[in-house]
PDB file of C-alpha atoms and ligand atoms in Angstrom:
ATOM      1  CA  MET A   1      15.584  -6.530 -29.439  1.00 93.00           C
ATOM      2  CA  ILE A   2      12.355  -5.804 -27.590  1.00 98.00           C
ATOM      3  CA  ASP A   3       9.401  -8.208 -27.849  1.00 98.00           C
ATOM      4  CA  LEU A   4       6.017  -7.150 -26.538  1.00 98.00           C
ATOM      5  CA  TYR A   5       3.207  -9.620 -25.943  1.00 98.00           C
ATOM      6  CA  TYR A   6       0.067  -7.528 -25.967  1.00 98.00           C
ATOM      7  CA  SER A   7      -3.605  -7.562 -26.844  1.00 96.00           C
ATOM      8  CA  TRP A   8      -6.187  -5.311 -28.370  1.00 93.00           C
ATOM      9  CA  TYR A   9      -8.730  -4.177 -25.772  1.00 92.00           C
ATOM     10  CA  SER A  10      -6.067  -4.310 -23.089  1.00 97.00           C
ATOM     11  CA  ILE A  11      -5.593  -1.141 -21.091  1.00 98.00           C
ATOM     12  CA  CYS A  12      -2.391  -2.555 -19.580  1.00 98.00           C
ATOM     13  CA  SER A  13      -0.965  -3.348 -23.029  1.00 98.00           C
ATOM     14  CA  GLU A  14      -1.889   0.083 -24.369  1.00 97.00           C
ATOM     15  CA  LYS A  15      -0.099   1.743 -21.449  1.00 98.00           C
ATOM     16  CA  VAL A  16       3.158   0.023 -22.461  1.00 98.00           C
ATOM     17  CA  LEU A  17       2.636   0.690 -26.178  1.00 98.00           C
ATOM     18  CA  ILE A  18       2.291   4.397 -25.412  1.00 98.00           C
ATOM     19  CA  ALA A  19       5.585   4.389 -23.474  1.00 98.00           C
ATOM     20  CA  LEU A  20       7.336   2.503 -26.300  1.00 98.00           C
ATOM     21  CA  PHE A  21       6.053   5.013 -28.869  1.00 98.00           C
ATOM     22  CA  GLU A  22       6.962   7.987 -26.642  1.00 98.00           C
ATOM     23  CA  LYS A  23      10.512   6.684 -26.515  1.00 98.00           C
ATOM     24  CA  GLY A  24      10.604   5.832 -30.214  1.00 98.00           C
ATOM     25  CA  LEU A  25      11.755   2.286 -29.464  1.00 98.00           C
ATOM     26  CA  ASP A  26      11.669  -0.481 -32.067  1.00 98.00           C
ATOM     27  CA  PHE A  27       9.901  -3.599 -30.909  1.00 98.00           C
ATOM     28  CA  GLU A  28       8.243  -6.699 -32.229  1.00 97.00           C
ATOM     29  CA  GLY A  29       4.637  -7.075 -31.158  1.00 97.00           C
ATOM     30  CA  HIS A  30       3.041 -10.478 -30.572  1.00 97.00           C
ATOM     31  CA  HIS A  31      -0.726 -10.247 -30.465  1.00 97.00           C
ATOM     32  CA  ILE A  32      -2.386 -12.477 -27.866  1.00 97.00           C
ATOM     33  CA  ASP A  33      -6.099 -12.450 -28.670  1.00 95.00           C
ATOM     34  CA  LEU A  34      -7.887 -12.437 -25.332  1.00 96.00           C
ATOM     35  CA  PHE A  35     -11.278 -12.977 -26.997  1.00 95.00           C
ATOM     36  CA  ASP A  36      -9.871 -16.208 -28.439  1.00 95.00           C
ATOM     37  CA  PHE A  37      -8.382 -17.136 -25.029  1.00 97.00           C
ATOM     38  CA  ALA A  38      -4.873 -17.315 -26.518  1.00 97.00           C
ATOM     39  CA  GLN A  39      -3.697 -16.496 -22.992  1.00 97.00           C
ATOM     40  CA  VAL A  40      -4.720 -19.933 -21.684  1.00 97.00           C
ATOM     41  CA  GLU A  41      -2.592 -21.841 -24.184  1.00 97.00           C
ATOM     42  CA  PRO A  42       0.432 -23.535 -22.570  1.00 96.00           C
ATOM     43  CA  GLU A  43       2.877 -21.840 -24.964  1.00 97.00           C
ATOM     44  CA  TYR A  44       1.690 -18.403 -23.799  1.00 98.00           C
ATOM     45  CA  GLN A  45       1.552 -19.444 -20.155  1.00 97.00           C
ATOM     46  CA  ALA A  46       5.228 -20.336 -20.545  1.00 97.00           C
ATOM     47  CA  VAL A  47       5.826 -16.689 -21.515  1.00 98.00           C
ATOM     48  CA  SER A  48       3.523 -15.144 -18.898  1.00 98.00           C
ATOM     49  CA  PRO A  49       3.415 -16.767 -15.466  1.00 96.00           C
ATOM     50  CA  ASN A  50       0.046 -15.099 -14.739  1.00 95.00           C
ATOM     51  CA  GLY A  51      -1.348 -15.753 -18.199  1.00 97.00           C
ATOM     52  CA  THR A  52      -1.881 -12.041 -18.736  1.00 98.00           C
ATOM     53  CA  VAL A  53      -0.685  -9.338 -21.099  1.00 98.00           C
ATOM     54  CA  PRO A  54       1.505  -7.382 -21.383  1.00 98.00           C
ATOM     55  CA  VAL A  55       4.858  -9.119 -21.151  1.00 98.00           C
ATOM     56  CA  LEU A  56       8.000  -7.423 -22.376  1.00 98.00           C
ATOM     57  CA  ILE A  57      11.175  -9.294 -23.235  1.00 98.00           C
ATOM     58  CA  ASP A  58      14.268  -7.209 -23.794  1.00 98.00           C
ATOM     59  CA  ASN A  59      17.227  -9.133 -25.168  1.00 97.00           C
ATOM     60  CA  GLY A  60      15.986 -12.276 -23.474  1.00 96.00           C
ATOM     61  CA  ARG A  61      15.216 -10.595 -20.128  1.00 98.00           C
ATOM     62  CA  ARG A  62      11.557 -10.801 -19.185  1.00 98.00           C
ATOM     63  CA  VAL A  63       9.758  -7.901 -17.495  1.00 98.00           C
ATOM     64  CA  LEU A  64       6.246  -8.366 -16.077  1.00 98.00           C
ATOM     65  CA  GLU A  65       3.480  -6.003 -14.903  1.00 98.00           C
ATOM     66  CA  CYS A  66       2.649  -2.949 -16.987  1.00 98.00           C
ATOM     67  CA  THR A  67       3.684  -0.416 -14.338  1.00 98.00           C
ATOM     68  CA  VAL A  68       6.993  -2.193 -13.798  1.00 98.00           C
ATOM     69  CA  ILE A  69       7.520  -2.544 -17.556  1.00 99.00           C
ATOM     70  CA  ASN A  70       7.108   1.211 -18.031  1.00 98.00           C
ATOM     71  CA  GLU A  71       9.534   1.920 -15.186  1.00 98.00           C
ATOM     72  CA  TYR A  72      11.954  -0.559 -16.723  1.00 98.00           C
ATOM     73  CA  LEU A  73      11.713   1.240 -20.077  1.00 98.00           C
ATOM     74  CA  GLU A  74      12.370   4.514 -18.307  1.00 98.00           C
ATOM     75  CA  ASP A  75      15.468   3.076 -16.599  1.00 98.00           C
ATOM     76  CA  ALA A  76      16.812   1.182 -19.591  1.00 98.00           C
ATOM     77  CA  TYR A  77      15.983   3.828 -22.215  1.00 98.00           C
ATOM     78  CA  PRO A  78      15.972   7.140 -20.312  1.00 98.00           C
ATOM     79  CA  GLU A  79      15.585   9.458 -23.297  1.00 97.00           C
ATOM     80  CA  PRO A  80      13.191  11.047 -23.797  1.00 98.00           C
ATOM     81  CA  ARG A  81      12.369  11.246 -20.103  1.00 98.00           C
ATOM     82  CA  LEU A  82       8.890  10.281 -18.960  1.00 98.00           C
ATOM     83  CA  THR A  83       9.643  10.948 -15.294  1.00 98.00           C
ATOM     84  CA  PRO A  84       9.972  14.445 -13.826  1.00 98.00           C
ATOM     85  CA  ALA A  85      13.213  15.398 -12.095  1.00 97.00           C
ATOM     86  CA  ASP A  86      11.592  17.087  -9.108  1.00 97.00           C
ATOM     87  CA  PRO A  87      10.949  14.630  -6.220  1.00 98.00           C
ATOM     88  CA  VAL A  88       7.475  16.011  -5.467  1.00 97.00           C
ATOM     89  CA  ALA A  89       6.464  15.760  -9.117  1.00 97.00           C
ATOM     90  CA  ARG A  90       7.890  12.221  -9.181  1.00 98.00           C
ATOM     91  CA  ALA A  91       5.723  11.341  -6.181  1.00 98.00           C
ATOM     92  CA  ASP A  92       2.736  12.873  -7.986  1.00 98.00           C
ATOM     93  CA  MET A  93       3.516  10.794 -11.053  1.00 98.00           C
ATOM     94  CA  ARG A  94       3.678   7.560  -9.058  1.00 98.00           C
ATOM     95  CA  TYR A  95       0.500   8.455  -7.186  1.00 98.00           C
ATOM     96  CA  TRP A  96      -1.457   8.877 -10.427  1.00 98.00           C
ATOM     97  CA  VAL A  97       0.034   5.736 -11.997  1.00 98.00           C
ATOM     98  CA  GLN A  98      -1.157   3.838  -8.933  1.00 98.00           C
ATOM     99  CA  MET A  99      -4.620   5.443  -8.889  1.00 98.00           C
ATOM    100  CA  PHE A 100      -5.222   4.581 -12.539  1.00 98.00           C
ATOM    101  CA  GLN A 101      -3.853   1.055 -12.160  1.00 98.00           C
ATOM    102  CA  ASP A 102      -5.498   0.123  -8.851  1.00 98.00           C
ATOM    103  CA  LYS A 103      -8.796   1.993  -9.074  1.00 98.00           C
ATOM    104  CA  VAL A 104      -9.659   3.032 -12.608  1.00 98.00           C
ATOM    105  CA  PHE A 105      -8.375   0.064 -14.648  1.00 98.00           C
ATOM    106  CA  PRO A 106     -10.395  -2.626 -12.766  1.00 98.00           C
ATOM    107  CA  ALA A 107     -13.486  -0.398 -12.776  1.00 98.00           C
ATOM    108  CA  ALA A 108     -13.124   0.354 -16.501  1.00 98.00           C
ATOM    109  CA  GLY A 109     -12.866  -3.432 -16.949  1.00 97.00           C
ATOM    110  CA  VAL A 110     -16.233  -3.941 -15.242  1.00 97.00           C
ATOM    111  CA  LEU A 111     -17.917  -1.225 -17.324  1.00 97.00           C
ATOM    112  CA  SER A 112     -16.328  -2.651 -20.493  1.00 96.00           C
ATOM    113  CA  GLN A 113     -17.574  -6.149 -19.689  1.00 95.00           C
ATOM    114  CA  VAL A 114     -21.089  -4.830 -19.421  1.00 95.00           C
ATOM    115  CA  HIS A 115     -20.758  -2.626 -22.495  1.00 94.00           C
ATOM    116  CA  PHE A 116     -19.331  -5.111 -25.018  1.00 93.00           C
ATOM    117  CA  ILE A 117     -16.922  -7.740 -23.732  1.00 93.00           C
ATOM    118  CA  ALA A 118     -19.470 -10.159 -22.247  1.00 94.00           C
ATOM    119  CA  ALA A 119     -21.602 -10.034 -25.410  1.00 94.00           C
ATOM    120  CA  GLU A 120     -18.590 -10.575 -27.663  1.00 93.00           C
ATOM    121  CA  LEU A 121     -17.426 -13.576 -25.610  1.00 95.00           C
ATOM    122  CA  LYS A 122     -20.915 -15.076 -25.722  1.00 95.00           C
ATOM    123  CA  ARG A 123     -21.056 -14.508 -29.479  1.00 95.00           C
ATOM    124  CA  ARG A 124     -17.864 -16.517 -29.923  1.00 96.00           C
ATOM    125  CA  TRP A 125     -18.259 -19.231 -27.298  1.00 97.00           C
ATOM    126  CA  THR A 126     -20.953 -21.370 -25.680  1.00 98.00           C
ATOM    127  CA  GLN A 127     -21.351 -21.064 -21.908  1.00 97.00           C
ATOM    128  CA  GLU A 128     -19.656 -24.455 -21.485  1.00 98.00           C
ATOM    129  CA  GLU A 129     -16.690 -23.458 -23.661  1.00 98.00           C
ATOM    130  CA  LEU A 130     -16.365 -20.152 -21.828  1.00 97.00           C
ATOM    131  CA  GLU A 131     -16.281 -21.803 -18.414  1.00 97.00           C
ATOM    132  CA  ASP A 132     -13.778 -24.399 -19.660  1.00 97.00           C
ATOM    133  CA  ARG A 133     -11.432 -21.695 -20.984  1.00 97.00           C
ATOM    134  CA  ILE A 134     -11.738 -19.630 -17.790  1.00 97.00           C
ATOM    135  CA  ARG A 135     -10.880 -22.690 -15.682  1.00 98.00           C
ATOM    136  CA  ARG A 136      -7.639 -22.959 -17.679  1.00 97.00           C
ATOM    137  CA  LYS A 137      -6.543 -19.505 -16.509  1.00 97.00           C
ATOM    138  CA  ILE A 138      -3.917 -19.066 -13.824  1.00 96.00           C
ATOM    139  CA  GLY A 139      -4.922 -18.053 -10.298  1.00 97.00           C
ATOM    140  CA  LYS A 140      -7.923 -19.153  -8.244  1.00 97.00           C
ATOM    141  CA  ALA A 141      -9.077 -15.587  -7.560  1.00 97.00           C
ATOM    142  CA  ARG A 142      -9.086 -14.668 -11.260  1.00 96.00           C
ATOM    143  CA  ILE A 143     -10.902 -17.898 -12.155  1.00 97.00           C
ATOM    144  CA  ALA A 144     -13.557 -17.436  -9.433  1.00 97.00           C
ATOM    145  CA  ARG A 145     -14.110 -13.773 -10.360  1.00 95.00           C
ATOM    146  CA  GLN A 146     -14.446 -14.475 -14.064  1.00 96.00           C
ATOM    147  CA  LEU A 147     -16.662 -17.560 -13.640  1.00 96.00           C
ATOM    148  CA  ARG A 148     -18.981 -15.462 -11.513  1.00 95.00           C
ATOM    149  CA  ALA A 149     -19.003 -12.722 -14.162  1.00 94.00           C
ATOM    150  CA  VAL A 150     -19.926 -15.075 -17.033  1.00 95.00           C
ATOM    151  CA  ARG A 151     -22.559 -16.848 -14.932  1.00 96.00           C
ATOM    152  CA  GLU A 152     -24.202 -13.938 -13.144  1.00 96.00           C
ATOM    153  CA  GLY A 153     -22.965 -10.784 -14.836  1.00 95.00           C
ATOM    154  CA  PHE A 154     -22.458  -7.771 -12.589  1.00 96.00           C
ATOM    155  CA  SER A 155     -24.859  -6.541  -9.936  1.00 96.00           C
ATOM    156  CA  ALA A 156     -26.044  -2.961  -9.487  1.00 97.00           C
ATOM    157  CA  ASP A 157     -23.690  -2.823  -6.485  1.00 97.00           C
ATOM    158  CA  ASP A 158     -20.711  -3.959  -8.598  1.00 96.00           C
ATOM    159  CA  LEU A 159     -21.477  -1.203 -11.093  1.00 97.00           C
ATOM    160  CA  ALA A 160     -21.918   1.411  -8.369  1.00 98.00           C
ATOM    161  CA  VAL A 161     -18.539   0.471  -6.880  1.00 98.00           C
ATOM    162  CA  ALA A 162     -16.873   0.695 -10.304  1.00 98.00           C
ATOM    163  CA  GLU A 163     -18.466   4.074 -10.937  1.00 98.00           C
ATOM    164  CA  GLU A 164     -17.354   5.386  -7.545  1.00 98.00           C
ATOM    165  CA  GLN A 165     -13.756   4.262  -8.117  1.00 98.00           C
ATOM    166  CA  ILE A 166     -13.593   6.106 -11.443  1.00 98.00           C
ATOM    167  CA  VAL A 167     -15.368   9.229 -10.213  1.00 98.00           C
ATOM    168  CA  SER A 168     -13.111   9.520  -7.158  1.00 98.00           C
ATOM    169  CA  VAL A 169      -9.964   9.450  -9.305  1.00 98.00           C
ATOM    170  CA  LEU A 170     -11.315  11.800 -11.985  1.00 98.00           C
ATOM    171  CA  ASP A 171     -12.453  14.258  -9.315  1.00 98.00           C
ATOM    172  CA  GLY A 172      -8.892  14.148  -7.983  1.00 98.00           C
ATOM    173  CA  VAL A 173      -7.492  14.794 -11.458  1.00 98.00           C
ATOM    174  CA  GLU A 174      -9.859  17.763 -11.887  1.00 98.00           C
ATOM    175  CA  GLU A 175      -8.542  19.235  -8.652  1.00 98.00           C
ATOM    176  CA  ALA A 176      -4.883  18.515  -9.496  1.00 98.00           C
ATOM    177  CA  LEU A 177      -5.258  20.286 -12.847  1.00 98.00           C
ATOM    178  CA  SER A 178      -6.691  23.391 -11.180  1.00 98.00           C
ATOM    179  CA  ASP A 179      -3.193  24.900 -10.843  1.00 97.00           C
ATOM    180  CA  GLY A 180      -3.059  25.220 -14.633  1.00 97.00           C
ATOM    181  CA  ARG A 181      -0.820  22.244 -15.365  1.00 97.00           C
ATOM    182  CA  ASP A 182      -1.274  20.494 -18.721  1.00 98.00           C
ATOM    183  CA  TRP A 183      -0.248  17.023 -17.530  1.00 98.00           C
ATOM    184  CA  LEU A 184      -0.589  15.046 -14.314  1.00 98.00           C
ATOM    185  CA  ALA A 185       2.979  15.593 -13.098  1.00 98.00           C
ATOM    186  CA  GLY A 186       5.039  18.211 -14.919  1.00 93.00           C
ATOM    187  CA  ASP A 187       5.572  17.316 -18.577  1.00 97.00           C
ATOM    188  CA  PHE A 188       3.848  14.323 -20.173  1.00 98.00           C
ATOM    189  CA  SER A 189       4.939  11.440 -17.942  1.00 98.00           C
ATOM    190  CA  LEU A 190       4.321   7.782 -17.150  1.00 98.00           C
ATOM    191  CA  ALA A 191       1.252   8.993 -15.239  1.00 98.00           C
ATOM    192  CA  ASP A 192      -0.364  10.327 -18.410  1.00 99.00           C
ATOM    193  CA  ALA A 193       0.693   7.158 -20.269  1.00 98.00           C
ATOM    194  CA  ALA A 194      -1.100   5.138 -17.571  1.00 98.00           C
ATOM    195  CA  ALA A 195      -4.197   7.323 -17.687  1.00 98.00           C
ATOM    196  CA  ALA A 196      -4.597   7.573 -21.481  1.00 98.00           C
ATOM    197  CA  PRO A 197      -5.886   4.029 -22.168  1.00 98.00           C
ATOM    198  CA  ASN A 198      -8.522   4.455 -19.469  1.00 98.00           C
ATOM    199  CA  VAL A 199      -9.625   7.778 -20.920  1.00 98.00           C
ATOM    200  CA  TYR A 200      -9.726   6.246 -24.402  1.00 97.00           C
ATOM    201  CA  ARG A 201     -11.774   3.336 -23.050  1.00 97.00           C
ATOM    202  CA  PHE A 202     -14.402   5.730 -21.665  1.00 98.00           C
ATOM    203  CA  THR A 203     -14.842   7.136 -25.160  1.00 96.00           C
ATOM    204  CA  ILE A 204     -15.451   3.708 -26.730  1.00 95.00           C
ATOM    205  CA  ILE A 205     -17.877   2.490 -24.075  1.00 96.00           C
ATOM    206  CA  ASP A 206     -20.059   5.604 -24.447  1.00 96.00           C
ATOM    207  CA  ARG A 207     -18.948   7.093 -21.133  1.00 97.00           C
ATOM    208  CA  ASN A 208     -17.758  10.449 -22.452  1.00 98.00           C
ATOM    209  CA  ASP A 209     -19.902  11.915 -19.691  1.00 98.00           C
ATOM    210  CA  LEU A 210     -17.171  10.962 -17.203  1.00 98.00           C
ATOM    211  CA  LEU A 211     -14.898  13.379 -19.056  1.00 98.00           C
ATOM    212  CA  THR A 212     -17.312  16.110 -20.100  1.00 98.00           C
ATOM    213  CA  ALA A 213     -18.588  16.526 -16.522  1.00 98.00           C
ATOM    214  CA  ARG A 214     -15.177  17.913 -15.557  1.00 98.00           C
ATOM    215  CA  PRO A 215     -13.859  20.789 -17.710  1.00 98.00           C
ATOM    216  CA  ARG A 216     -10.181  20.408 -16.830  1.00 98.00           C
ATOM    217  CA  VAL A 217     -10.337  16.620 -17.206  1.00 98.00           C
ATOM    218  CA  LEU A 218     -12.026  17.140 -20.572  1.00 98.00           C
ATOM    219  CA  ALA A 219      -9.286  19.493 -21.808  1.00 98.00           C
ATOM    220  CA  TRP A 220      -6.563  17.132 -20.508  1.00 98.00           C
ATOM    221  CA  SER A 221      -8.256  14.122 -22.115  1.00 98.00           C
ATOM    222  CA  LYS A 222      -8.288  15.947 -25.469  1.00 98.00           C
ATOM    223  CA  ARG A 223      -4.556  16.596 -25.095  1.00 98.00           C
ATOM    224  CA  LEU A 224      -4.050  12.929 -24.228  1.00 98.00           C
ATOM    225  CA  LEU A 225      -6.041  11.596 -27.168  1.00 98.00           C
ATOM    226  CA  GLU A 226      -4.211  13.919 -29.591  1.00 98.00           C
ATOM    227  CA  ARG A 227      -0.793  12.927 -28.278  1.00 98.00           C
ATOM    228  CA  PRO A 228       1.092  11.258 -31.184  1.00 98.00           C
ATOM    229  CA  SER A 229       2.085   8.218 -29.067  1.00 98.00           C
ATOM    230  CA  VAL A 230      -1.563   7.673 -28.118  1.00 98.00           C
ATOM    231  CA  VAL A 231      -2.736   8.048 -31.722  1.00 97.00           C
ATOM    232  CA  ARG A 232      -0.045   5.546 -32.805  1.00 97.00           C
ATOM    233  CA  CYS A 233      -1.093   3.152 -30.054  1.00 97.00           C
ATOM    234  CA  TYR A 234      -4.642   2.948 -31.402  1.00 95.00           C
ATOM    235  CA  ASP A 235      -3.438   2.673 -34.991  1.00 94.00           C
ATOM    236  CA  TYR A 236      -1.315  -0.238 -33.810  1.00 94.00           C
ATOM    237  CA  ALA A 237      -3.781  -1.874 -31.421  1.00 84.00           C
ATOM    238  CA  PRO A 238      -7.231  -0.755 -32.486  1.00 79.00           C
ATOM    239  CA  SER A 239      -9.798  -1.068 -29.751  1.00 72.00           C
ATOM    240  CA  VAL A 240     -12.772  -1.176 -32.050  1.00 60.00           C
ATOM    241  CA  ARG A 241     -12.787  -3.904 -34.641  1.00 51.00           C
ATOM    242  CA  GLU A 242     -15.418  -4.965 -37.124  1.00 49.00           C
ATOM    243  CA  ASP A 243     -15.471  -8.502 -35.790  1.00 48.00           C
ATOM    244  CA  ALA A 244     -15.978  -7.421 -32.214  1.00 44.00           C
ATOM    245  CA  ALA A 245     -18.563  -4.698 -32.404  1.00 39.00           C
TER     246      ALA A 245
HETATM  247  N1  LIG B 301      -1.276  -6.582 -13.031  1.00 91.35           N
HETATM  248  C1  LIG B 301      -1.147  -6.870 -14.443  1.00 91.35           C
HETATM  249  C2  LIG B 301      -2.560  -7.002 -14.992  1.00 91.35           C
HETATM  250  C3  LIG B 301      -2.536  -7.501 -16.379  1.00 91.35           C
HETATM  251  C4  LIG B 301      -3.944  -7.867 -16.856  1.00 91.35           C
HETATM  252  O1  LIG B 301      -4.862  -8.134 -16.064  1.00 91.35           O
HETATM  253  N2  LIG B 301      -4.081  -7.881 -18.156  1.00 91.35           N
HETATM  254  C5  LIG B 301      -5.358  -8.242 -18.729  1.00 91.35           C
HETATM  255  C6  LIG B 301      -5.626  -7.408 -19.955  1.00 91.35           C
HETATM  256  S1  LIG B 301      -5.672  -5.664 -19.549  1.00 91.35           S
HETATM  257  C7  LIG B 301      -5.278  -9.700 -19.162  1.00 91.35           C
HETATM  258  O2  LIG B 301      -4.252 -10.146 -19.660  1.00 91.35           O
HETATM  259  N3  LIG B 301      -6.358 -10.443 -18.962  1.00 91.35           N
HETATM  260  C8  LIG B 301      -6.410 -11.810 -19.383  1.00 91.35           C
HETATM  261  C9  LIG B 301      -7.229 -12.684 -18.492  1.00 91.35           C
HETATM  262  O3  LIG B 301      -7.804 -12.211 -17.510  1.00 91.35           O
HETATM  263  O4  LIG B 301      -7.282 -13.872 -18.784  1.00 91.35           O
HETATM  264  C10 LIG B 301      -0.375  -5.739 -15.119  1.00 91.35           C
HETATM  265  O5  LIG B 301      -0.396  -4.648 -14.559  1.00 91.35           O
HETATM  266  O6  LIG B 301       0.261  -5.919 -16.160  1.00 91.35           O
END
């Protein structure tokens, strides 16, 4: 039995959901509402040592970190394959997983904060409540970063850095796709599963321009967003909800 602790509005959770749906695996989802700070409750911190989502538990064995979870799923449930056989294509796949996780995901988080997350948090909580909940998170760096964000917001420099991170990766994708490939590394792979939630996020934070500025990225993003596993992911974990508009 697979249990997945996940959240709406969580790129890392969506990445795992897409892999689960690609593989047609049955799982039980446990929604951890990040806007309600469910992640700071002791019972969830007992599940997740970092107080983050996603966490996957497979027959009692816990797997942490979305990239590691997807690799675990690939190892434990190899069919259908989401990793190319060719070593160079495998290296490509890992490269793109890393680019989207290390560069695009944090930058998309900054743009999302500015677009809707900060306002939604402030709608639900007073400043004092927000700071109290953030102090209950795990990890001094996370706490310091998030306290700064709710106190000061993001500077023009922060936004420029986020923009540059995204643009550099999407420019790389545009170039990689110039050989006519449909997906980042051979067939649809863990790289595309890692990229899709970021691409989807651009569409809901009114940053379609990041996609439309690059014709091959645009065509690839359409393929991604039409992919049945991606459609199922957003039926399962909708990123736009009436109570959080
Ligand atoms: N390195 C972790 C990052 C997980 C992460 O940051 N998840 C976010 C949602 S996408 C989260 O749980 N944030 C809660 C918080 O910051 O309190 C992974 O790859 O799984």
